[in-house]
mmCIF file of C-alpha atoms in Angstrom:
data_model
loop_
_atom_site.group_PDB
_atom_site.id
_atom_site.type_symbol
_atom_site.label_atom_id
_atom_site.label_comp_id
_atom_site.label_asym_id
_atom_site.label_seq_id
_atom_site.Cartn_x
_atom_site.Cartn_y
_atom_site.Cartn_z
ATOM 1 C CA UNK A 172 0.000 0.000 0.000
ATOM 2 C CA UNK A 173 1.308 3.444 -0.872
ATOM 3 C CA UNK A 174 2.384 5.543 2.079
ATOM 4 C CA UNK A 175 1.531 9.222 2.426
ATOM 5 C CA UNK A 176 4.641 11.413 2.616
ATOM 6 C CA UNK A 177 4.232 14.956 3.878
ATOM 7 C CA UNK A 178 6.069 17.362 1.578
ATOM 8 C CA UNK A 179 6.510 20.466 3.717
ATOM 9 C CA UNK A 180 6.771 20.553 7.477
ATOM 10 C CA UNK A 181 6.912 24.359 7.452
ATOM 11 C CA UNK A 182 3.748 25.295 5.573
ATOM 12 C CA UNK A 183 1.164 22.518 5.339
ATOM 13 C CA UNK A 184 -1.569 22.954 2.774
ATOM 14 C CA UNK A 185 -5.043 22.062 4.015
ATOM 15 C CA UNK A 186 -8.344 21.777 2.176
ATOM 16 C CA UNK A 187 -11.677 22.318 3.944
ATOM 17 C CA UNK A 188 -14.717 20.824 2.174
ATOM 18 C CA UNK A 189 -18.087 22.187 3.293
ATOM 19 C CA UNK A 190 -21.119 24.263 2.272
ATOM 20 C CA UNK A 191 -20.322 27.935 2.873
ATOM 21 C CA UNK A 192 -23.959 28.961 2.347
ATOM 22 C CA UNK A 193 -24.818 27.422 5.738
ATOM 23 C CA UNK A 194 -24.099 29.362 8.916
ATOM 24 C CA UNK A 195 -22.973 26.259 10.801
ATOM 25 C CA UNK A 196 -20.406 25.456 8.116
ATOM 26 C CA UNK A 197 -19.135 29.048 7.981
ATOM 27 C CA UNK A 198 -18.570 28.957 11.740
ATOM 28 C CA UNK A 199 -16.692 25.663 11.420
ATOM 29 C CA UNK A 200 -14.538 27.196 8.677
ATOM 30 C CA UNK A 201 -13.816 30.179 10.915
ATOM 31 C CA UNK A 202 -12.547 27.831 13.613
ATOM 32 C CA UNK A 203 -10.273 25.948 11.201
ATOM 33 C CA UNK A 204 -8.923 29.223 9.784
ATOM 34 C CA UNK A 205 -8.217 30.645 13.239
ATOM 35 C CA UNK A 206 -6.305 27.525 14.237
ATOM 36 C CA UNK A 207 -4.478 27.287 10.906
ATOM 37 C CA UNK A 208 -3.463 30.955 10.803
ATOM 38 C CA UNK A 209 -1.733 30.618 14.153
ATOM 39 C CA UNK A 210 0.333 27.770 12.694
ATOM 40 C CA UNK A 211 1.083 29.151 9.257
ATOM 41 C CA UNK A 212 -1.173 26.829 7.293
ATOM 42 C CA UNK A 213 -2.365 27.561 3.797
ATOM 43 C CA UNK A 214 -6.079 26.760 3.839
ATOM 44 C CA UNK A 215 -8.187 26.367 0.683
ATOM 45 C CA UNK A 216 -11.970 26.064 0.577
ATOM 46 C CA UNK A 217 -13.835 23.516 -1.521
ATOM 47 C CA UNK A 218 -17.487 24.544 -1.399
ATOM 48 C CA UNK A 219 -18.655 24.330 -5.000
ATOM 49 C CA UNK A 220 -18.967 28.103 -5.501
ATOM 50 C CA UNK A 221 -17.318 30.258 -8.142
ATOM 51 C CA UNK A 222 -14.535 31.129 -5.677
ATOM 52 C CA UNK A 223 -13.941 27.532 -4.621
ATOM 53 C CA UNK A 224 -10.677 25.732 -5.287
ATOM 54 C CA UNK A 225 -11.102 23.429 -8.310
ATOM 55 C CA UNK A 226 -10.867 19.749 -7.443
ATOM 56 C CA UNK A 227 -12.085 17.997 -10.576
ATOM 57 C CA UNK A 228 -9.829 14.954 -10.399
ATOM 58 C CA UNK A 229 -8.270 12.839 -7.674
ATOM 59 C CA UNK A 230 -4.895 14.178 -8.793
ATOM 60 C CA UNK A 231 -5.991 17.699 -7.774
ATOM 61 C CA UNK A 232 -6.476 16.483 -4.194
ATOM 62 C CA UNK A 233 -2.884 15.188 -4.124
ATOM 63 C CA UNK A 234 -1.646 18.769 -3.663
ATOM 64 C CA UNK A 235 -2.881 18.815 -0.042
ATOM 65 C CA UNK A 236 -1.290 17.626 3.175
ATOM 66 C CA UNK A 237 -4.630 17.118 4.896
ATOM 67 C CA UNK A 238 -8.397 17.578 4.685
ATOM 68 C CA UNK A 239 -11.175 18.684 7.041
ATOM 69 C CA UNK A 240 -14.394 17.399 5.513
ATOM 70 C CA UNK A 241 -17.967 18.325 6.356
ATOM 71 C CA UNK A 242 -19.299 17.524 2.856
ATOM 72 C CA UNK A 243 -17.422 14.994 0.739
ATOM 73 C CA UNK A 244 -19.729 15.769 -2.205
ATOM 74 C CA UNK A 245 -17.437 18.769 -2.784
ATOM 75 C CA UNK A 246 -14.547 16.387 -3.559
ATOM 76 C CA UNK A 247 -13.792 14.285 -6.688
ATOM 77 C CA UNK A 248 -14.071 10.476 -6.757
ATOM 78 C CA UNK A 249 -10.932 8.811 -5.471
ATOM 79 C CA UNK A 250 -9.738 11.889 -3.591
ATOM 80 C CA UNK A 251 -8.856 9.958 -0.428
ATOM 81 C CA UNK A 252 -5.522 8.320 -1.164
ATOM 82 C CA UNK A 253 -4.057 5.807 1.335
ATOM 83 C CA UNK A 254 -2.477 7.393 4.386
ATOM 84 C CA UNK A 255 -3.884 10.882 3.732
ATOM 85 C CA UNK A 256 -4.596 12.729 7.010
ATOM 86 C CA UNK A 257 -8.357 13.407 7.061
ATOM 87 C CA UNK A 258 -10.703 14.643 9.784
ATOM 88 C CA UNK A 259 -14.430 14.230 9.244
ATOM 89 C CA UNK A 260 -16.384 17.030 10.914
ATOM 90 C CA UNK A 261 -20.048 16.021 11.310
ATOM 91 C CA UNK A 262 -19.627 13.954 8.127
ATOM 92 C CA UNK A 263 -20.153 10.244 7.576
ATOM 93 C CA UNK A 264 -17.410 9.315 5.088
ATOM 94 C CA UNK A 265 -17.466 5.995 3.210
ATOM 95 C CA UNK A 266 -15.511 3.325 5.067
ATOM 96 C CA UNK A 267 -15.389 5.257 8.362
ATOM 97 C CA UNK A 268 -17.333 4.189 11.466
ATOM 98 C CA UNK A 269 -18.580 7.755 11.952
ATOM 99 C CA UNK A 270 -17.429 11.369 12.216
ATOM 100 C CA UNK A 271 -14.170 12.205 13.993
ATOM 101 C CA UNK A 272 -15.647 15.397 15.470
ATOM 102 C CA UNK A 273 -19.404 15.396 15.974
ATOM 103 C CA UNK A 274 -22.102 17.531 17.578
ATOM 104 C CA UNK A 275 -23.531 15.935 20.705
ATOM 105 C CA UNK A 276 -27.087 15.253 19.568
ATOM 106 C CA UNK A 277 -28.059 13.917 23.012
ATOM 107 C CA UNK A 278 -27.111 17.216 24.659
ATOM 108 C CA UNK A 279 -28.969 19.223 21.995
ATOM 109 C CA UNK A 280 -32.120 17.091 22.272
ATOM 110 C CA UNK A 281 -32.071 17.219 26.070
ATOM 111 C CA UNK A 282 -31.722 21.012 26.106
ATOM 112 C CA UNK A 283 -34.603 21.340 23.628
ATOM 113 C CA UNK A 284 -36.807 19.064 25.735
ATOM 114 C CA UNK A 285 -36.103 20.941 28.983
ATOM 115 C CA UNK A 286 -36.683 24.316 27.337
ATOM 116 C CA UNK A 287 -39.968 23.398 25.679
ATOM 117 C CA UNK A 288 -41.280 21.414 28.642
ATOM 118 C CA UNK A 289 -40.703 24.478 30.833
ATOM 119 C CA UNK A 290 -42.904 26.481 28.443
ATOM 120 C CA UNK A 291 -45.964 24.598 29.732
ATOM 121 C CA UNK A 292 -46.894 22.899 26.447
ATOM 122 C CA UNK A 293 -49.523 20.130 26.381
ATOM 123 C CA UNK A 294 -48.123 18.548 23.230
ATOM 124 C CA UNK A 295 -44.793 18.407 21.426
ATOM 125 C CA UNK A 296 -43.728 18.068 17.809
ATOM 126 C CA UNK A 297 -40.573 17.683 15.745
ATOM 127 C CA UNK A 298 -39.930 19.076 12.265
ATOM 128 C CA UNK A 299 -37.072 17.345 10.397
ATOM 129 C CA UNK A 300 -35.152 18.633 7.411
ATOM 130 C CA UNK A 301 -37.496 18.494 4.430
ATOM 131 C CA UNK A 302 -34.877 18.819 1.697
ATOM 132 C CA UNK A 303 -33.022 15.582 2.554
ATOM 133 C CA UNK A 304 -33.261 12.922 5.288
ATOM 134 C CA UNK A 305 -30.188 14.234 7.141
ATOM 135 C CA UNK A 306 -28.594 11.905 9.714
ATOM 136 C CA UNK A 307 -28.027 14.693 12.236
ATOM 137 C CA UNK A 308 -31.719 15.646 12.132
ATOM 138 C CA UNK A 309 -32.780 12.085 12.904
ATOM 139 C CA UNK A 310 -30.298 11.933 15.789
ATOM 140 C CA UNK A 311 -31.719 15.157 17.225
ATOM 141 C CA UNK A 312 -35.246 13.753 16.924
ATOM 142 C CA UNK A 313 -34.343 10.560 18.791
ATOM 143 C CA UNK A 314 -32.549 12.521 21.518
ATOM 144 C CA UNK A 315 -35.490 14.938 21.887
ATOM 145 C CA UNK A 316 -37.944 12.049 22.201
ATOM 146 C CA UNK A 317 -35.772 10.244 24.762
ATOM 147 C CA UNK A 318 -35.348 13.415 26.844
ATOM 148 C CA UNK A 319 -39.099 14.082 26.849
ATOM 149 C CA UNK A 320 -39.676 10.510 28.001
ATOM 150 C CA UNK A 321 -37.222 11.046 30.868
ATOM 151 C CA UNK A 322 -39.135 14.200 31.860
ATOM 152 C CA UNK A 323 -42.426 12.282 31.836
ATOM 153 C CA UNK A 324 -43.738 14.319 28.895
ATOM 154 C CA UNK A 325 -45.690 12.872 25.945
ATOM 155 C CA UNK A 326 -43.684 11.807 22.870
ATOM 156 C CA UNK A 327 -43.413 14.316 20.031
ATOM 157 C CA UNK A 328 -45.541 14.084 16.926
ATOM 158 C CA UNK A 329 -43.162 13.939 13.957
ATOM 159 C CA UNK A 330 -44.006 15.562 10.648
ATOM 160 C CA UNK A 331 -43.054 13.280 7.736
ATOM 161 C CA UNK A 332 -42.846 14.795 4.240
ATOM 162 C CA UNK A 333 -44.687 13.095 1.415
ATOM 163 C CA UNK A 334 -41.732 13.793 -0.883
ATOM 164 C CA UNK A 335 -38.214 14.819 0.064
ATOM 165 C CA UNK A 336 -36.860 17.952 -1.560
ATOM 166 C CA UNK A 337 -40.207 19.687 -2.161
ATOM 167 C CA UNK A 338 -40.627 21.319 1.223
ATOM 168 C CA UNK A 339 -42.539 24.359 -0.008
ATOM 169 C CA UNK A 340 -45.094 21.956 -1.458
ATOM 170 C CA UNK A 341 -45.422 20.494 2.040
ATOM 171 C CA UNK A 342 -46.740 23.749 3.514
ATOM 172 C CA UNK A 343 -50.486 22.789 3.367
ATOM 173 C CA UNK A 344 -49.736 19.413 4.993
ATOM 174 C CA UNK A 345 -47.577 21.045 7.655
ATOM 175 C CA UNK A 346 -50.311 23.623 8.350
ATOM 176 C CA UNK A 347 -52.841 20.832 8.914
ATOM 177 C CA UNK A 348 -50.330 18.983 11.106
ATOM 178 C CA UNK A 349 -49.777 22.059 13.296
ATOM 179 C CA UNK A 350 -53.494 22.845 13.573
ATOM 180 C CA UNK A 351 -54.065 19.266 14.763
ATOM 181 C CA UNK A 352 -51.737 19.582 17.755
ATOM 182 C CA UNK A 353 -53.368 20.058 21.198
ATOM 183 C CA UNK A 354 -52.777 23.608 22.401
ATOM 184 C CA UNK A 355 -50.613 25.037 23.702
ATOM 185 C CA UNK A 356 -47.994 23.028 21.790
ATOM 186 C CA UNK A 357 -44.237 23.276 21.330
ATOM 187 C CA UNK A 358 -42.229 22.370 18.228
ATOM 188 C CA UNK A 359 -38.527 21.560 17.982
ATOM 189 C CA UNK A 360 -37.109 22.094 14.475
ATOM 190 C CA UNK A 361 -34.013 20.317 13.137
ATOM 191 C CA UNK A 362 -32.375 23.666 12.360
ATOM 192 C CA UNK A 363 -33.218 27.357 12.064
ATOM 193 C CA UNK A 364 -34.257 27.121 8.410
ATOM 194 C CA UNK A 365 -36.964 24.656 9.385
ATOM 195 C CA UNK A 366 -37.775 26.682 12.499
ATOM 196 C CA UNK A 367 -38.444 29.782 10.437
ATOM 197 C CA UNK A 368 -40.575 27.708 8.040
ATOM 198 C CA UNK A 369 -42.588 26.407 11.009
ATOM 199 C CA UNK A 370 -43.227 29.933 12.318
ATOM 200 C CA UNK A 371 -44.326 31.179 8.883
ATOM 201 C CA UNK A 372 -46.591 28.169 8.319
ATOM 202 C CA UNK A 373 -48.149 28.395 11.778
ATOM 203 C CA UNK A 374 -49.024 32.067 11.354
ATOM 204 C CA UNK A 375 -50.479 31.437 7.890
ATOM 205 C CA UNK A 376 -52.585 28.642 9.440
ATOM 206 C CA UNK A 377 -54.074 31.072 11.964
ATOM 207 C CA UNK A 378 -52.003 29.939 14.945
ATOM 208 C CA UNK A 379 -50.398 32.388 17.344
ATOM 209 C CA UNK A 380 -46.674 32.080 18.037
ATOM 210 C CA UNK A 381 -45.789 31.469 20.828
ATOM 211 C CA UNK A 382 -49.234 31.444 22.509
ATOM 212 C CA UNK A 383 -50.605 28.466 20.535
ATOM 213 C CA UNK A 384 -47.282 27.097 19.310
ATOM 214 C CA UNK A 385 -43.818 27.719 20.763
ATOM 215 C CA UNK A 386 -41.015 27.089 18.258
ATOM 216 C CA UNK A 387 -37.337 26.352 18.924
ATOM 217 C CA UNK A 388 -34.662 25.967 16.250
ATOM 218 C CA UNK A 389 -30.989 24.998 16.312
ATOM 219 C CA UNK A 390 -27.770 26.780 15.153
ATOM 220 C CA UNK A 391 -28.631 30.372 16.205
ATOM 221 C CA UNK A 392 -28.360 31.624 12.627
ATOM 222 C CA UNK A 393 -29.218 35.267 13.354
ATOM 223 C CA UNK A 394 -30.244 36.033 9.763
ATOM 224 C CA UNK A 395 -32.758 33.190 9.726
ATOM 225 C CA UNK A 396 -33.918 33.851 13.290
ATOM 226 C CA UNK A 397 -34.520 37.577 12.831
ATOM 227 C CA UNK A 398 -36.208 37.050 9.450
ATOM 228 C CA UNK A 399 -38.974 35.157 11.239
ATOM 229 C CA UNK A 400 -41.794 37.139 12.808
ATOM 230 C CA UNK A 401 -41.799 36.763 15.749
ATOM 231 C CA UNK A 402 -38.021 36.193 15.827
ATOM 232 C CA UNK A 403 -37.024 32.562 16.207
ATOM 233 C CA UNK A 404 -35.523 31.260 19.453
ATOM 234 C CA UNK A 405 -32.649 28.890 18.870
ATOM 235 C CA UNK A 406 -30.087 26.600 20.498
ATOM 236 C CA UNK A 407 -26.612 28.046 19.946
ATOM 237 C CA UNK A 408 -24.013 25.436 19.009
ATOM 238 C CA UNK A 409 -20.235 25.796 19.353
ATOM 239 C CA UNK A 410 -19.504 25.298 15.653
ATOM 240 C CA UNK A 411 -16.430 27.526 15.683
ATOM 241 C CA UNK A 412 -15.105 25.503 18.597
ATOM 242 C CA UNK A 413 -15.758 22.373 16.528
ATOM 243 C CA UNK A 414 -13.634 23.795 13.698
ATOM 244 C CA UNK A 415 -10.752 24.341 16.120
ATOM 245 C CA UNK A 416 -11.108 20.814 17.474
ATOM 246 C CA UNK A 417 -11.055 19.385 13.945
ATOM 247 C CA UNK A 418 -7.983 21.442 13.002
ATOM 248 C CA UNK A 419 -6.125 20.355 16.149
ATOM 249 C CA UNK A 420 -6.866 16.711 15.388
ATOM 250 C CA UNK A 421 -5.753 17.144 11.769
ATOM 251 C CA UNK A 422 -2.492 18.727 12.933
ATOM 252 C CA UNK A 423 -1.693 15.664 14.997
ATOM 253 C CA UNK A 424 -2.469 13.384 12.087
ATOM 254 C CA UNK A 425 -0.348 15.433 9.682
ATOM 255 C CA UNK A 426 2.504 15.233 12.178
ATOM 256 C CA UNK A 427 2.524 11.468 11.718
ATOM 257 C CA UNK A 428 -0.127 10.116 14.059
ATOM 258 C CA UNK A 429 -2.439 7.486 12.608
ATOM 259 C CA UNK A 430 -5.789 6.045 13.545
ATOM 260 C CA UNK A 431 -5.198 3.081 15.825
ATOM 261 C CA UNK A 432 -5.960 -0.367 14.469
ATOM 262 C CA UNK A 433 -8.757 -2.401 15.983
ATOM 263 C CA UNK A 434 -11.735 -0.750 17.631
ATOM 264 C CA UNK A 435 -12.092 2.903 16.576
ATOM 265 C CA UNK A 436 -11.581 5.588 19.218
ATOM 266 C CA UNK A 437 -14.613 7.493 20.418
ATOM 267 C CA UNK A 438 -15.328 10.687 18.447
ATOM 268 C CA UNK A 439 -14.612 14.134 19.842
ATOM 269 C CA UNK A 440 -17.963 15.641 20.803
ATOM 270 C CA UNK A 441 -18.969 19.267 21.120
ATOM 271 C CA UNK A 442 -22.270 20.526 22.419
ATOM 272 C CA UNK A 443 -24.667 23.434 22.767
ATOM 273 C CA UNK A 444 -23.796 26.761 24.367
ATOM 274 C CA UNK A 445 -27.346 27.501 25.524
ATOM 275 C CA UNK A 446 -30.689 28.799 24.293
ATOM 276 C CA UNK A 447 -30.966 32.256 22.719
ATOM 277 C CA UNK A 448 -34.505 33.285 23.582
ATOM 278 C CA UNK A 449 -36.456 35.420 21.136
ATOM 279 C CA UNK A 450 -40.130 35.926 20.383
ATOM 280 C CA UNK A 451 -41.014 32.360 19.330
ATOM 281 C CA UNK A 452 -40.681 31.147 22.931
ATOM 282 C CA UNK A 453 -42.928 32.386 25.725
ATOM 283 C CA UNK A 454 -41.297 34.125 28.669
ATOM 284 C CA UNK A 455 -40.793 31.957 31.752
ATOM 285 C CA UNK A 456 -44.167 31.191 33.270
ATOM 286 C CA UNK A 457 -45.402 28.024 31.598
ATOM 287 C CA UNK A 458 -48.895 27.583 30.254
ATOM 288 C CA UNK A 459 -50.170 30.815 31.753
ATOM 289 C CA UNK A 460 -47.513 32.732 29.862
ATOM 290 C CA UNK A 461 -48.342 30.910 26.641
ATOM 291 C CA UNK A 462 -51.993 31.818 26.988
ATOM 292 C CA UNK A 463 -51.258 35.542 26.838
ATOM 293 C CA UNK A 464 -51.552 37.011 23.344
ATOM 294 C CA UNK A 465 -48.464 38.893 22.148
ATOM 295 C CA UNK A 466 -48.943 42.516 21.182
ATOM 296 C CA UNK A 467 -47.466 43.103 17.681
ATOM 297 C CA UNK A 468 -45.829 46.279 18.978
ATOM 298 C CA UNK A 469 -43.884 44.211 21.499
ATOM 299 C CA UNK A 470 -42.686 41.857 18.761
ATOM 300 C CA UNK A 471 -41.636 44.826 16.628
ATOM 301 C CA UNK A 472 -39.748 46.233 19.613
ATOM 302 C CA UNK A 473 -37.988 42.911 20.198
ATOM 303 C CA UNK A 474 -36.705 42.914 16.629
ATOM 304 C CA UNK A 475 -35.585 46.520 17.066
ATOM 305 C CA UNK A 476 -33.679 45.563 20.226
ATOM 306 C CA UNK A 477 -32.000 42.630 18.440
ATOM 307 C CA UNK A 478 -30.785 44.950 15.677
ATOM 308 C CA UNK A 479 -29.477 47.531 18.148
ATOM 309 C CA UNK A 480 -27.989 45.089 20.669
ATOM 310 C CA UNK A 481 -24.425 46.385 20.246
ATOM 311 C CA UNK A 482 -25.409 50.033 20.565
ATOM 312 C CA UNK A 483 -24.367 51.058 24.108
ATOM 313 C CA UNK A 484 -26.616 54.121 23.897
ATOM 314 C CA UNK A 485 -29.827 52.070 23.508
ATOM 315 C CA UNK A 486 -32.351 53.060 26.181
ATOM 316 C CA UNK A 487 -35.916 52.271 27.185
ATOM 317 C CA UNK A 488 -37.022 55.569 25.623
ATOM 318 C CA UNK A 489 -35.589 54.483 22.238
ATOM 319 C CA UNK A 490 -37.621 51.277 22.359
ATOM 320 C CA UNK A 491 -40.781 53.160 23.355
ATOM 321 C CA UNK A 492 -40.250 55.584 20.459
ATOM 322 C CA UNK A 493 -39.941 52.623 18.055
ATOM 323 C CA UNK A 494 -43.274 51.334 19.400
ATOM 324 C CA UNK A 495 -44.876 54.749 18.981
ATOM 325 C CA UNK A 496 -45.789 54.865 22.671
ATOM 326 C CA UNK A 497 -44.929 56.751 25.822
ATOM 327 C CA UNK A 498 -42.271 54.905 27.875
ATOM 328 C CA UNK A 499 -44.708 54.000 30.656
ATOM 329 C CA UNK A 500 -47.233 52.486 28.224
ATOM 330 C CA UNK A 501 -44.458 50.583 26.426
ATOM 331 C CA UNK A 502 -43.251 49.141 29.723
ATOM 332 C CA UNK A 503 -46.790 48.035 30.600
ATOM 333 C CA UNK A 504 -47.131 46.155 27.300
ATOM 334 C CA UNK A 505 -43.780 44.424 27.853
ATOM 335 C CA UNK A 506 -44.785 43.409 31.388
ATOM 336 C CA UNK A 507 -48.017 41.951 30.012
ATOM 337 C CA UNK A 508 -45.841 39.821 27.720
ATOM 338 C CA UNK A 509 -43.956 38.527 30.769
ATOM 339 C CA UNK A 510 -40.728 40.571 30.676
ATOM 340 C CA UNK A 511 -39.415 44.094 30.901
ATOM 341 C CA UNK A 512 -37.799 46.317 28.290
ATOM 342 C CA UNK A 513 -34.616 46.439 30.355
ATOM 343 C CA UNK A 514 -34.505 42.644 30.538
ATOM 344 C CA UNK A 515 -34.996 42.348 26.765
ATOM 345 C CA UNK A 516 -32.108 44.788 26.157
ATOM 346 C CA UNK A 517 -29.917 42.934 28.661
ATOM 347 C CA UNK A 518 -30.603 39.527 27.066
ATOM 348 C CA UNK A 519 -29.889 40.847 23.556
ATOM 349 C CA UNK A 520 -26.617 42.396 24.736
ATOM 350 C CA UNK A 521 -25.572 39.171 26.438
ATOM 351 C CA UNK A 522 -26.168 37.379 23.143
ATOM 352 C CA UNK A 523 -23.905 39.914 21.437
ATOM 353 C CA UNK A 524 -21.266 39.391 24.137
ATOM 354 C CA UNK A 525 -21.339 35.649 23.538
ATOM 355 C CA UNK A 526 -20.789 36.166 19.810
ATOM 356 C CA UNK A 527 -17.826 38.489 20.431
ATOM 357 C CA UNK A 528 -16.266 36.017 22.825
ATOM 358 C CA UNK A 529 -16.564 33.345 20.148
ATOM 359 C CA UNK A 530 -15.273 35.438 17.246
ATOM 360 C CA UNK A 531 -12.711 37.834 18.738
ATOM 361 C CA UNK A 532 -9.935 37.891 21.333
ATOM 362 C CA UNK A 533 -10.977 41.298 22.686
ATOM 363 C CA UNK A 534 -10.476 41.764 26.433
ATOM 364 C CA UNK A 535 -13.664 41.485 28.432
ATOM 365 C CA UNK A 536 -13.439 45.105 29.593
ATOM 366 C CA UNK A 537 -13.555 46.270 25.974
ATOM 367 C CA UNK A 538 -16.495 43.968 25.182
ATOM 368 C CA UNK A 539 -18.357 45.228 28.240
ATOM 369 C CA UNK A 540 -17.876 48.826 27.148
ATOM 370 C CA UNK A 541 -18.851 48.171 23.528
ATOM 371 C CA UNK A 542 -21.971 46.180 24.397
ATOM 372 C CA UNK A 543 -23.352 48.687 26.867
ATOM 373 C CA UNK A 544 -22.444 47.150 30.231
ATOM 374 C CA UNK A 545 -21.227 49.433 32.969
ATOM 375 C CA UNK A 546 -18.216 47.372 33.983
ATOM 376 C CA UNK A 547 -16.387 44.109 33.415
ATOM 377 C CA UNK A 548 -17.443 42.925 36.885
ATOM 378 C CA UNK A 549 -21.117 43.629 36.191
ATOM 379 C CA UNK A 550 -20.959 41.809 32.851
ATOM 380 C CA UNK A 551 -19.207 38.813 34.431
ATOM 381 C CA UNK A 552 -21.963 38.406 37.022
ATOM 382 C CA UNK A 553 -24.753 38.695 34.452
ATOM 383 C CA UNK A 554 -23.004 36.324 32.033
ATOM 384 C CA UNK A 555 -22.645 33.634 34.702
ATOM 385 C CA UNK A 556 -26.268 34.028 35.768
ATOM 386 C CA UNK A 557 -27.563 33.908 32.170
ATOM 387 C CA UNK A 558 -25.401 31.162 30.620
ATOM 388 C CA UNK A 559 -24.595 29.068 33.685
ATOM 389 C CA UNK A 560 -20.813 29.413 33.326
ATOM 390 C CA UNK A 561 -18.149 32.024 33.856
ATOM 391 C CA UNK A 562 -16.649 33.987 30.983
ATOM 392 C CA UNK A 563 -13.326 32.289 31.659
ATOM 393 C CA UNK A 564 -14.903 28.818 31.402
ATOM 394 C CA UNK A 565 -16.723 29.832 28.228
ATOM 395 C CA UNK A 566 -13.488 30.973 26.594
ATOM 396 C CA UNK A 567 -11.704 27.816 27.689
ATOM 397 C CA UNK A 568 -14.302 25.808 25.792
ATOM 398 C CA UNK A 569 -13.334 27.691 22.636
ATOM 399 C CA UNK A 570 -9.738 26.480 22.888
ATOM 400 C CA UNK A 571 -9.186 23.132 21.250
ATOM 401 C CA UNK A 572 -8.491 20.510 23.851
ATOM 402 C CA UNK A 573 -5.852 17.857 22.985
ATOM 403 C CA UNK A 574 -7.967 15.508 20.843
ATOM 404 C CA UNK A 575 -7.651 11.826 20.208
ATOM 405 C CA UNK A 576 -5.776 10.464 17.197
#
């Protein structure tokens, strides 16, 4: 069997194969790039776009020292020569027992179950990917169902498409499915694209979100979440951390480590960072909270707050002005929805802080100032209370731990 020989110890050339039109994949790429830049790698992207590196033949893949693969459909037949260092990131490659680095579906499903059960729903549902029967979506469904069973909640009704790939044609069937759920109900969507579709379909079917149907997505794709009305709540996943983990594992393999013979090692798992609450989830308070109708002015104000989260000058009076109301009346409407304007601003700013911690190395004092918090100490206390971990622990999770080989 031919042996792989690394050509350049100084400047390894790495190819990352994924779909850059998906937020999760872009975050993974960001993690690989951050790790590779610190080590002088040359990283090329194979994503099938006009700016993608061209890999038409197996010989084109021979120019690389290693691959991080989330979608092998971006690569030519025969690309994986013997001995080539490869790390599969949430990808099931032919001949492999499973991904090397994989999202912890059990943790995601359990968090979704706890969040939606706390909303006081009588019934639960799951919406899979409708374009393709994705493996990760099925794993999330199974984990969600198992977690609900552990909580003593009823099993979720699962929407099954009549034909894969024609999800817009499924809208009438999905509308009937949602109308048939006992109310109040709660739906867990396989990702934010499906979550937004569920919100749109529910509203078109005459259901109120979140009063009749609470909806929770996955990935925290802000563009998708804020495009929904009301904005979609979502489970944030550490995809950038996953990219760093995959790059660290690839580095070890390029340095000469090989997969052990015999039983395969357990995959490196990464999990959720928490729930980013927006308008598609009721405020804490269970069924009573879900029974309260949402004022459209409150939903408009929530979207306004999301857009202005990083503006340290944002005040209650700005939100009231956006609603076209006096501050006191605006505060009353927010309280009727189960929260305060100040709390909504605080939660949006904490979400912005989390993103900056993930994507920059700025000192916490600078982040606190930029995101409208009075001091680093004040932000640290709020962050721990909101996310259940300290800022230091959160940043440690972003650093790639020494992975298996």
